[in-house]
Short mmCIF file of C-alpha atoms in Angstrom, two decimals:
data_model
loop_
_atom_site.label_atom_id
_atom_site.label_comp_id
_atom_site.label_asym_id
_atom_site.label_seq_id
_atom_site.Cartn_x
_atom_site.Cartn_y
_atom_site.Cartn_z
CA UNK A 224 52.00 210.53 234.55
CA UNK A 225 54.39 208.84 232.16
CA UNK A 226 53.30 205.36 233.26
CA UNK A 227 55.92 202.80 232.22
CA UNK A 228 58.86 203.97 230.16
CA UNK A 229 61.62 201.94 228.56
CA UNK A 230 65.09 202.93 227.42
CA UNK A 231 66.28 202.54 224.72
CA UNK A 232 63.53 202.10 222.14
CA UNK A 233 65.79 200.44 219.57
CA UNK A 234 69.21 198.87 219.71
CA UNK A 235 71.44 196.81 217.47
CA UNK A 236 74.12 194.69 219.12
CA UNK A 237 76.83 192.44 217.82
CA UNK A 238 77.07 188.91 219.17
CA UNK A 239 78.91 188.91 222.48
CA UNK A 240 78.23 192.53 223.36
CA UNK A 241 76.45 193.45 226.55
CA UNK A 242 73.73 195.94 227.31
CA UNK A 243 71.20 196.98 229.91
CA UNK A 244 67.56 197.80 229.27
CA UNK A 245 66.00 200.23 231.70
CA UNK A 246 62.38 200.19 232.78
CA UNK A 247 60.91 202.93 234.94
CA UNK A 248 57.40 203.33 236.34
CA UNK A 249 55.92 206.28 238.20
CA UNK A 250 52.79 204.54 239.53
CA UNK A 251 54.35 203.26 242.76
CA UNK A 252 53.73 199.67 241.66
CA UNK A 253 55.20 196.85 243.68
CA UNK A 254 55.40 194.28 240.88
CA UNK A 255 57.48 194.60 237.75
CA UNK A 256 58.09 192.20 234.88
CA UNK A 257 60.22 191.72 231.82
CA UNK A 258 58.75 189.89 228.82
CA UNK A 259 60.00 189.13 225.36
CA UNK A 260 57.75 188.87 222.35
CA UNK A 261 58.76 186.91 219.28
CA UNK A 262 56.74 186.27 216.11
CA UNK A 263 54.53 183.23 216.56
CA UNK A 264 55.54 182.82 220.22
CA UNK A 265 53.49 185.32 222.13
CA UNK A 266 54.73 187.12 225.21
CA UNK A 267 57.01 185.11 227.49
CA UNK A 268 58.12 186.09 230.96
CA UNK A 269 61.87 186.48 231.46
CA UNK A 270 62.16 187.70 235.06
CA UNK A 271 59.94 189.48 237.50
CA UNK A 272 60.12 191.32 240.81
CA UNK A 273 57.60 191.46 243.64
CA UNK A 274 59.29 194.37 245.35
CA UNK A 275 62.42 196.44 245.74
CA UNK A 276 65.47 194.24 246.14
CA UNK A 277 63.74 191.01 245.06
CA UNK A 278 63.79 189.26 241.71
CA UNK A 279 62.76 185.86 240.41
CA UNK A 280 63.05 183.80 237.24
CA UNK A 281 60.25 183.49 234.77
CA UNK A 282 59.74 181.12 231.87
CA UNK A 283 62.81 182.05 229.79
CA UNK A 284 65.48 183.52 232.12
CA UNK A 285 68.64 182.08 230.54
CA UNK A 286 71.04 184.68 229.20
CA UNK A 287 69.48 187.51 231.18
CA UNK A 288 69.98 189.09 234.57
CA UNK A 289 67.88 191.66 236.38
CA UNK A 290 68.09 194.06 239.26
CA UNK A 291 65.54 196.07 241.24
CA UNK A 292 67.56 198.42 243.40
CA UNK A 293 64.84 201.05 243.44
CA UNK A 294 61.11 200.43 243.51
CA UNK A 295 60.52 202.45 240.38
CA UNK A 296 63.23 200.86 238.24
CA UNK A 297 63.73 197.37 236.87
CA UNK A 298 66.85 196.67 234.82
CA UNK A 299 67.32 193.82 232.36
CA UNK A 300 70.88 192.91 231.44
CA UNK A 301 72.29 190.88 228.59
CA UNK A 302 75.87 189.94 229.45
CA UNK A 303 76.80 188.34 226.14
CA UNK A 304 74.18 188.90 223.48
CA UNK A 305 73.26 186.12 221.07
CA UNK A 306 71.21 186.25 217.86
CA UNK A 307 68.51 184.21 219.64
CA UNK A 308 67.94 187.24 221.86
CA UNK A 309 66.73 189.31 218.93
CA UNK A 310 63.24 190.23 220.06
CA UNK A 311 60.93 192.94 221.31
CA UNK A 312 61.28 193.38 225.05
CA UNK A 313 58.38 194.69 227.12
CA UNK A 314 58.49 195.80 230.69
CA UNK A 315 55.30 195.82 232.74
CA UNK A 316 54.20 196.74 236.23
CA UNK A 317 51.20 196.08 238.43
CA UNK A 318 49.99 197.08 241.85
CA UNK A 319 48.85 194.87 244.72
CA UNK A 320 45.25 194.34 245.64
CA UNK A 321 42.24 193.95 243.44
CA UNK A 322 43.84 195.67 240.47
CA UNK A 323 46.84 193.38 240.62
CA UNK A 324 46.17 191.62 237.39
CA UNK A 325 46.06 194.72 235.24
CA UNK A 326 49.59 194.96 234.01
CA UNK A 327 50.70 198.23 232.49
CA UNK A 328 53.22 197.81 229.72
CA UNK A 329 55.96 200.05 228.46
CA UNK A 330 56.29 200.81 224.74
CA UNK A 331 58.90 198.12 224.19
CA UNK A 332 62.54 197.90 223.15
CA UNK A 333 63.33 196.41 219.75
CA UNK A 334 66.64 194.60 219.99
CA UNK A 335 68.52 193.09 217.07
CA UNK A 336 71.60 190.97 217.67
CA UNK A 337 73.74 190.36 214.58
CA UNK B 36 48.89 170.99 224.95
CA UNK B 37 49.89 174.64 225.06
CA UNK B 38 48.78 176.61 228.10
CA UNK B 39 46.66 179.16 226.25
CA UNK B 40 45.57 178.55 222.68
CA UNK B 41 43.95 180.90 220.24
CA UNK B 42 43.12 180.84 216.56
CA UNK B 43 45.65 183.28 215.11
CA UNK B 44 43.31 184.40 212.32
CA UNK B 45 43.39 186.81 210.66
CA UNK B 46 39.73 187.58 210.94
CA UNK B 47 38.78 189.99 208.15
CA UNK B 48 35.37 191.57 208.68
CA UNK B 49 33.48 194.61 207.35
CA UNK B 50 32.51 197.50 209.56
CA UNK B 51 29.39 196.75 211.53
CA UNK B 52 29.98 193.00 211.66
CA UNK B 53 29.88 190.89 214.77
CA UNK B 54 32.95 188.76 215.37
CA UNK B 55 33.82 186.23 218.05
CA UNK B 56 37.18 184.98 219.25
CA UNK B 57 37.75 181.84 221.24
CA UNK B 58 40.48 180.72 223.55
CA UNK B 59 41.18 177.54 225.47
CA UNK B 60 43.43 177.09 228.47
CA UNK B 61 45.03 173.94 229.79
CA UNK B 62 45.31 174.47 233.53
CA UNK B 63 42.03 173.71 235.26
CA UNK B 64 43.32 175.51 238.37
CA UNK B 65 43.45 178.82 236.51
CA UNK B 66 41.66 181.52 238.42
CA UNK B 67 41.80 184.78 236.51
CA UNK B 68 41.13 185.50 232.87
CA UNK B 69 41.55 188.53 230.67
CA UNK B 70 41.52 189.89 227.18
CA UNK B 71 44.31 192.26 226.25
CA UNK B 72 44.51 194.24 223.04
CA UNK B 73 47.72 194.91 221.15
CA UNK B 74 47.94 197.31 218.24
CA UNK B 75 50.60 196.80 215.60
CA UNK B 76 54.06 197.47 217.02
CA UNK B 77 52.59 198.72 220.30
CA UNK B 78 52.39 197.40 223.83
CA UNK B 79 49.52 195.21 225.07
CA UNK B 80 46.76 196.94 227.02
CA UNK B 81 44.05 195.42 229.17
CA UNK B 82 40.74 195.31 227.30
CA UNK B 83 38.64 193.58 229.92
CA UNK B 84 38.65 190.99 232.64
CA UNK B 85 36.53 187.88 232.19
CA UNK B 86 34.21 186.88 235.00
CA UNK B 87 32.48 183.56 235.57
CA UNK B 88 29.06 185.11 235.05
CA UNK B 89 30.13 186.78 231.83
CA UNK B 90 30.55 190.51 231.46
CA UNK B 91 29.95 193.23 228.96
CA UNK B 92 31.66 196.51 228.26
CA UNK B 93 29.92 198.46 225.54
CA UNK B 94 30.25 196.50 222.31
CA UNK B 95 32.46 193.87 223.93
CA UNK B 96 31.19 190.76 225.72
CA UNK B 97 33.40 188.20 227.42
CA UNK B 98 32.35 184.75 228.50
CA UNK B 99 34.03 182.05 230.57
CA UNK B 100 33.22 178.37 230.59
CA UNK B 101 35.26 176.76 233.34
CA UNK B 102 33.99 173.23 232.64
CA UNK B 103 35.25 173.41 229.06
CA UNK B 104 38.21 175.65 229.94
CA UNK B 105 37.09 178.07 227.28
CA UNK B 106 37.01 181.86 227.05
CA UNK B 107 35.36 183.95 224.39
CA UNK B 108 35.25 187.57 223.27
CA UNK B 109 32.40 188.93 221.18
CA UNK B 110 32.68 192.26 219.40
CA UNK B 111 29.47 193.76 218.06
CA UNK B 112 29.19 196.52 215.46
CA UNK B 113 32.88 196.35 214.58
CA UNK B 114 34.71 199.62 214.00
CA UNK B 115 37.83 200.28 211.96
CA UNK B 116 39.53 201.14 215.23
CA UNK B 117 38.92 197.60 216.51
CA UNK B 118 41.61 196.33 214.13
CA UNK B 119 44.27 194.88 216.41
CA UNK B 120 45.52 191.63 217.89
CA UNK B 121 43.50 190.29 220.81
CA UNK B 122 45.41 188.35 223.43
CA UNK B 123 43.77 185.81 225.68
CA UNK B 124 45.48 185.89 229.07
CA UNK B 125 45.31 183.62 232.09
CA UNK B 126 46.78 183.76 235.56
CA UNK B 127 47.13 180.46 237.40
CA UNK B 128 47.45 181.30 241.03
CA UNK B 129 46.40 183.78 243.66
CA UNK B 130 49.98 184.47 244.70
CA UNK B 131 50.41 186.21 241.42
CA UNK B 132 53.58 186.58 239.46
CA UNK B 133 53.02 186.62 235.81
CA UNK B 134 50.31 186.27 233.24
CA UNK B 135 50.26 183.53 230.62
CA UNK B 136 49.58 185.04 227.22
CA UNK B 137 48.09 183.39 224.19
CA UNK B 138 49.69 184.18 220.88
CA UNK B 139 46.80 186.38 219.89
CA UNK B 140 44.07 186.59 217.28
CA UNK B 141 44.38 189.26 214.63
CA UNK B 142 41.31 191.23 213.60
CA UNK B 143 41.14 193.45 210.56
CA UNK B 144 38.02 195.57 210.10
CA UNK B 145 37.55 197.13 206.68
CA UNK B 146 35.21 199.82 205.36
#
């Protein structure tokens, strides 16, 4: 199993450009999450999804949109990138039930906005 | 007060040492507690859950003190491979959603 994969691994954007980060999981997990990690800030939740077709805002949702059209995929979009969005983005997934709180993370996407 | 606070370190210890990390959390309604490990430039991975009675996994022991809102992680007989950042993580409610991550404590084990 690949687990959680993220595409792309690295990206450099100019201010105002748009892009979509793709997260895919092959564990049949219901829950998926997007986090950003900045130096000195820890991981912060951007958006999450509790199932196909549903999404919700996390702690820092501004400037981002998400979609979960298929259970295995969770997309994070930046419509107009800003330098403040330079960060490492991690996608994660978790199942329901007793193992719910073990989140499996993808390898991350390093985004630089100039 | 921040939701989950940790001493960022770094903790520099020799192989074989015992080292302890502490973490405090602000929400007394918090119900689930964890330690995640993150290697440099890698994704976080679950190290262990933390139970009220305390729990051990090999060289790792986790403790929870709900009254003081305090979590600890003890690593015995440190190995070079233990060098990483250790994230204290809390979930506030049974309905789930997301985990609240501390900023992490960095451990460096040297030979």
